[in-house]
Short mmCIF file of C-alpha atoms and ligand atoms in Angstrom, two decimals:
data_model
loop_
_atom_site.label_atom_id
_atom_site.label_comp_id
_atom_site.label_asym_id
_atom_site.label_seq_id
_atom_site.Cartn_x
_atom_site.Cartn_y
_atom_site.Cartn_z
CA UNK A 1 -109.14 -3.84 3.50
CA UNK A 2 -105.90 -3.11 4.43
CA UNK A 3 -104.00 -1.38 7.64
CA UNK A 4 -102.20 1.87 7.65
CA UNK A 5 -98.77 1.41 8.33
CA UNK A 6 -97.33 1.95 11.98
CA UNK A 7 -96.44 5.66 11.97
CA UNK A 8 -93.13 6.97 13.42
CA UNK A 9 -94.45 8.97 16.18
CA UNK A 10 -98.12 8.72 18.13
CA UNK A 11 -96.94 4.20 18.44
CA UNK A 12 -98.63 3.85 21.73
CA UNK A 13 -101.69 5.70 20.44
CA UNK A 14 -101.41 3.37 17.03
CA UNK A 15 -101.67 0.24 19.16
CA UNK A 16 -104.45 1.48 21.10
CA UNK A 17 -106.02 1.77 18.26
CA UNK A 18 -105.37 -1.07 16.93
CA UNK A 19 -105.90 -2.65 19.86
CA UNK A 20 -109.27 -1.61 20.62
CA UNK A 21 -111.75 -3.92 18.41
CA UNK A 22 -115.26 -3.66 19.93
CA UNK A 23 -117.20 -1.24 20.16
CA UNK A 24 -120.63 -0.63 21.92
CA UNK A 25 -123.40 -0.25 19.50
CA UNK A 26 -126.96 1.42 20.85
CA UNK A 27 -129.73 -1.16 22.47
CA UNK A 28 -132.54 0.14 20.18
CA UNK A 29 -133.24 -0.18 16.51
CA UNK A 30 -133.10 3.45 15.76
CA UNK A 31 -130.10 3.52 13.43
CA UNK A 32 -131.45 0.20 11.52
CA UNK A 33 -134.62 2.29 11.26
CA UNK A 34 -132.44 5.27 9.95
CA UNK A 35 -130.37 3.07 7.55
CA UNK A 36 -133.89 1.61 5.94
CA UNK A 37 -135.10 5.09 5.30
CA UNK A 38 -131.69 5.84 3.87
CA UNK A 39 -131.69 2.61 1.58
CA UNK A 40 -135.59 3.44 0.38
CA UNK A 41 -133.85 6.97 -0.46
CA UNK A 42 -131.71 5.92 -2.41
CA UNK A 43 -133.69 3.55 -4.56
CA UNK A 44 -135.91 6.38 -5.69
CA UNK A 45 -132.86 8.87 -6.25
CA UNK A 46 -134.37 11.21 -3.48
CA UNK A 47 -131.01 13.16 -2.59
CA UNK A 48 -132.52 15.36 -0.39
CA UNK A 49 -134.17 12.42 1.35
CA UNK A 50 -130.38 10.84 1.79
CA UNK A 51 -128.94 13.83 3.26
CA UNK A 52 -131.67 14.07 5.76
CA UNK A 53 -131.21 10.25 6.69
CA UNK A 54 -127.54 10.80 6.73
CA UNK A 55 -127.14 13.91 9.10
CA UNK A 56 -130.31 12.26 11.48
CA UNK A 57 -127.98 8.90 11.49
CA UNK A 58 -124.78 10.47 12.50
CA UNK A 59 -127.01 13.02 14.69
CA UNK A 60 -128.05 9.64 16.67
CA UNK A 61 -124.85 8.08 16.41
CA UNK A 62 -123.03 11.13 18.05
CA UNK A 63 -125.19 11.78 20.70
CA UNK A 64 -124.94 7.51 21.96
CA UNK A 65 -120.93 8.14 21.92
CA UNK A 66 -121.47 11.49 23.64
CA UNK A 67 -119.66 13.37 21.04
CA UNK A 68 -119.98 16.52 19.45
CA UNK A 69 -122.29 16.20 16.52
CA UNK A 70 -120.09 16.05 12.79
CA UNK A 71 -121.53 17.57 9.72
CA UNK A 72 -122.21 15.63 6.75
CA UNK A 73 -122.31 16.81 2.52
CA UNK A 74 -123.82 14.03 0.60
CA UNK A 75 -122.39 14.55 -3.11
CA UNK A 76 -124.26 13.38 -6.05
CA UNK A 77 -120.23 12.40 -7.44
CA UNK A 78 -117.18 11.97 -6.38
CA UNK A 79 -115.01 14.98 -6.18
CA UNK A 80 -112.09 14.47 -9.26
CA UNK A 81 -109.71 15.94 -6.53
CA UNK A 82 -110.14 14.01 -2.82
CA UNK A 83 -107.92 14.17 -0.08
CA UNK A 84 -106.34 10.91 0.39
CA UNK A 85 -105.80 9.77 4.13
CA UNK A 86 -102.90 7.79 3.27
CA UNK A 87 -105.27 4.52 2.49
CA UNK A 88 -107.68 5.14 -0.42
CA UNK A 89 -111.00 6.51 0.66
CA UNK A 90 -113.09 5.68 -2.54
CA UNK A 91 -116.81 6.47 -1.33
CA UNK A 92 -116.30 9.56 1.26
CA UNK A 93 -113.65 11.29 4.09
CA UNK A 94 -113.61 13.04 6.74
CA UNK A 95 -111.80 16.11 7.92
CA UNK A 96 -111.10 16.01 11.80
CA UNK A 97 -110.19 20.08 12.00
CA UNK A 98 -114.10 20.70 10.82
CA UNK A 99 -115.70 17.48 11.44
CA UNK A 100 -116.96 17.19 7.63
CA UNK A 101 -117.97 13.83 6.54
CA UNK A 102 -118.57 13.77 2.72
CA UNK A 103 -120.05 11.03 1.11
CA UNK A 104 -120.30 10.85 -2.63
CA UNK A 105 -123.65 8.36 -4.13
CA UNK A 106 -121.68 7.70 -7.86
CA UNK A 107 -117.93 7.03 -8.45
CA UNK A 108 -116.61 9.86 -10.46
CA UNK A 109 -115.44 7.91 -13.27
CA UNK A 110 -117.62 5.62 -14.15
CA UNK A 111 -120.75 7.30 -12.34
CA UNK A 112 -121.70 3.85 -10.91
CA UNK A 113 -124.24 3.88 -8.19
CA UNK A 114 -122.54 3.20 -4.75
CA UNK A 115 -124.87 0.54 -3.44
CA UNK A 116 -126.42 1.21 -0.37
CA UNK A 117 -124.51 -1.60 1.70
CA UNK A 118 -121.19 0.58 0.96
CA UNK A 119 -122.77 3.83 1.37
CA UNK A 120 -123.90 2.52 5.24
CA UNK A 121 -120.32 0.94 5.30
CA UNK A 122 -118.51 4.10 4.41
CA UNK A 123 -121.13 6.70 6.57
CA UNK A 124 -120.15 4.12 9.69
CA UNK A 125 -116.54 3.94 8.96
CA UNK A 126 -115.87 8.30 8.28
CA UNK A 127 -118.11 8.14 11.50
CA UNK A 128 -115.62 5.98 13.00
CA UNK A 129 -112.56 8.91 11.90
CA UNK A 130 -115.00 10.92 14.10
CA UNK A 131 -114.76 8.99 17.12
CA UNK A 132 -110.99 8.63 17.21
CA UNK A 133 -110.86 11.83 17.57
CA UNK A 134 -114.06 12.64 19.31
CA UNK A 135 -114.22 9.81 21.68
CA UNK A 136 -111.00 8.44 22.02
CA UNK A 137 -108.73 11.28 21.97
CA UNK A 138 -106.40 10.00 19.43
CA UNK A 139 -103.83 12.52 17.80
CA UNK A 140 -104.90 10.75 14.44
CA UNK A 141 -106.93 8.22 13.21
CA UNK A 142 -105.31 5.31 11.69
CA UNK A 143 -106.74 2.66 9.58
CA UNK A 144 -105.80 0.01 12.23
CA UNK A 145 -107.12 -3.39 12.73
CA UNK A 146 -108.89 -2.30 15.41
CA UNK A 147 -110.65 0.60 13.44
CA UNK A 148 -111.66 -1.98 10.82
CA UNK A 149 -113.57 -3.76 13.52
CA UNK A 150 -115.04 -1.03 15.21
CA UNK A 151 -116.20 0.17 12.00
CA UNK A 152 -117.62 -3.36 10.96
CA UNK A 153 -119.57 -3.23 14.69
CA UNK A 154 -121.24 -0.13 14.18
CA UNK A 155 -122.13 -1.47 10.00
CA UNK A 156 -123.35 -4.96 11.31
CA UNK A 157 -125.58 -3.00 14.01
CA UNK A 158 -127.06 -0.35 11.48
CA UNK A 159 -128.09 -3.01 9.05
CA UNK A 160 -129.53 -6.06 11.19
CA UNK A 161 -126.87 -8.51 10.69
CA UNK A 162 -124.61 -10.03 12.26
CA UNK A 163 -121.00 -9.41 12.99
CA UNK A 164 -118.78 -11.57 11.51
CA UNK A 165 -115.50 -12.42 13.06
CA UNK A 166 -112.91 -10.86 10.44
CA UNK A 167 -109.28 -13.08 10.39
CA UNK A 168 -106.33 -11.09 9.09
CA UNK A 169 -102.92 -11.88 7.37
CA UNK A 170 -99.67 -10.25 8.23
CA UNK A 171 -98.29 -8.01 5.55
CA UNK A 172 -94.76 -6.60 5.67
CA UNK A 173 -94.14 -3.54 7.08
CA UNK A 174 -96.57 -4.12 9.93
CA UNK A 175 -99.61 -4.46 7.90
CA UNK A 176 -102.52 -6.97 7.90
CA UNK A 177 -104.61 -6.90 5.36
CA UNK A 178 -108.52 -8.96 5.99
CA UNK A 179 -108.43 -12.90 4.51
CA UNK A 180 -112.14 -12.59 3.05
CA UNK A 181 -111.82 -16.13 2.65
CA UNK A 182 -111.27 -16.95 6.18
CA UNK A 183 -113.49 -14.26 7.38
CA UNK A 184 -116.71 -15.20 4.77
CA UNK A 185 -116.61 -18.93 5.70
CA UNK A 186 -116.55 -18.70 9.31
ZN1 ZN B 1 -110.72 5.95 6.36
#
C-alpha cells in the first residue's frame, strides 16, 4: 500500500485526511454477519447472492455513518478499461459524482478468483472513497495514511479480527508506503 502524493491545491484537506486514522466502527455484529453471508456466496459462485450481500453491507454501513446510501455493480470481471484514481485500484472504484462502487470477483487477465478477504478489503476501502466525500466533506479523496487506516478499521471490524497497528516508511515525494514487516510482527 502506498500514499497518494500531496496534491497542489486542497493541502489542508490532504492532511486532514491523512491525519484522521480511526474511525468508529458499529457496536453490533451485523456487518460480520453480512461479510459471512458474502464469503458463503462466493464459495458457491452465487453472484446474485454477492450483490445482495454487497448492496445490504454498504446499505448498513451508510446508514451507521449517516450518509446517503452508494450504489454498488458487482462484475463477474474486471472491466479491460478502469478508471484509475491516480493509485491503482485493482479489485473495484468508485465514482463520487454518482456514488457507484464497482467491484469486479476475477482479475481480467488472468480470471483469478479475488479471494474473499480482498473482496471485503476492497468493498470497505471504495466505501471509505464514499465517506470522504459523504461524511467528511472532502473536495477529494486521497489515498492518505489516514485513509489506509480508516479503511483497515472498518475491514478488521467486518471480519472479526483484530486491528493491527500498521507502521509506515517515508517515501520521497511525501509518500509512505506500509512496512508489512513491521506491521505483521507487531
Ligand atoms: Zn482507492
Amino acid at each position: 500500500m502506498l500514499t497518494d502524493c500531496p496534491p497542489r491545491k486542497s493541502r489542508a484537506e490532504f492532511h486532514e485526511s491523512d491525519r484522521v486514522k480511526s474511525l468508529e466502527v458499529p457496536q453490533n455484529r451485523t456487518l460480520l454477519e453480512i461479510a459471512k453471508r458474502l464469503d458463503s456466496a462466493m464459495r458457491s459462485d452465487r453472484i446474485a447472492d454477492v450483490r445482495s450481500a454487497c448492496g445490504e453491507f454498504l446499505a448498513t454501513a451508510s446508514s451507521f455513518y449517516g450518509v446517503p446510501n452508494c450504489a454498488v455493480r458487482v462484475l463477474a470481471a474486471r472491466p479491460l478499461r478502469v478508471r484509475e484514481r491516480g493509485t491503482f485500484e485493482l479489485f473495484g472504484d468508485y465514482d463520487p459524482k454518482t456514488s457507484l462502487i464497482r467491484v469486479w470477483m476475477r482479475t481480467a487477465v488472468r480470471k483469478e478468483v479475488t479471494s474473499f478477504g480482498t473482496f471485503v478489503s476492497t468493498l470497505c476501502h471504495e466505501f471509505c472513497h464514499h465517506l470522504d466525500f459523504q461524511k467528511f466533506g472532502f473536495p477529494d479523496s486521497w489515498h492518505t495514511r489516514g485513509f489506509y487506516e480508516r479503511a483497515a478499521a472498518l475491514y478488521h471490524h467486518s471480519r472479526g479480527t483484530p486491528p493491527k497497528k500498521l507502521f509506515w516508511v517515508p517515501l520521497r515525494g511525501g509518500r509512505w508506503r506500509i512496512d508489512w514487516q513491521r506491521t505483521n510482527r507487531s
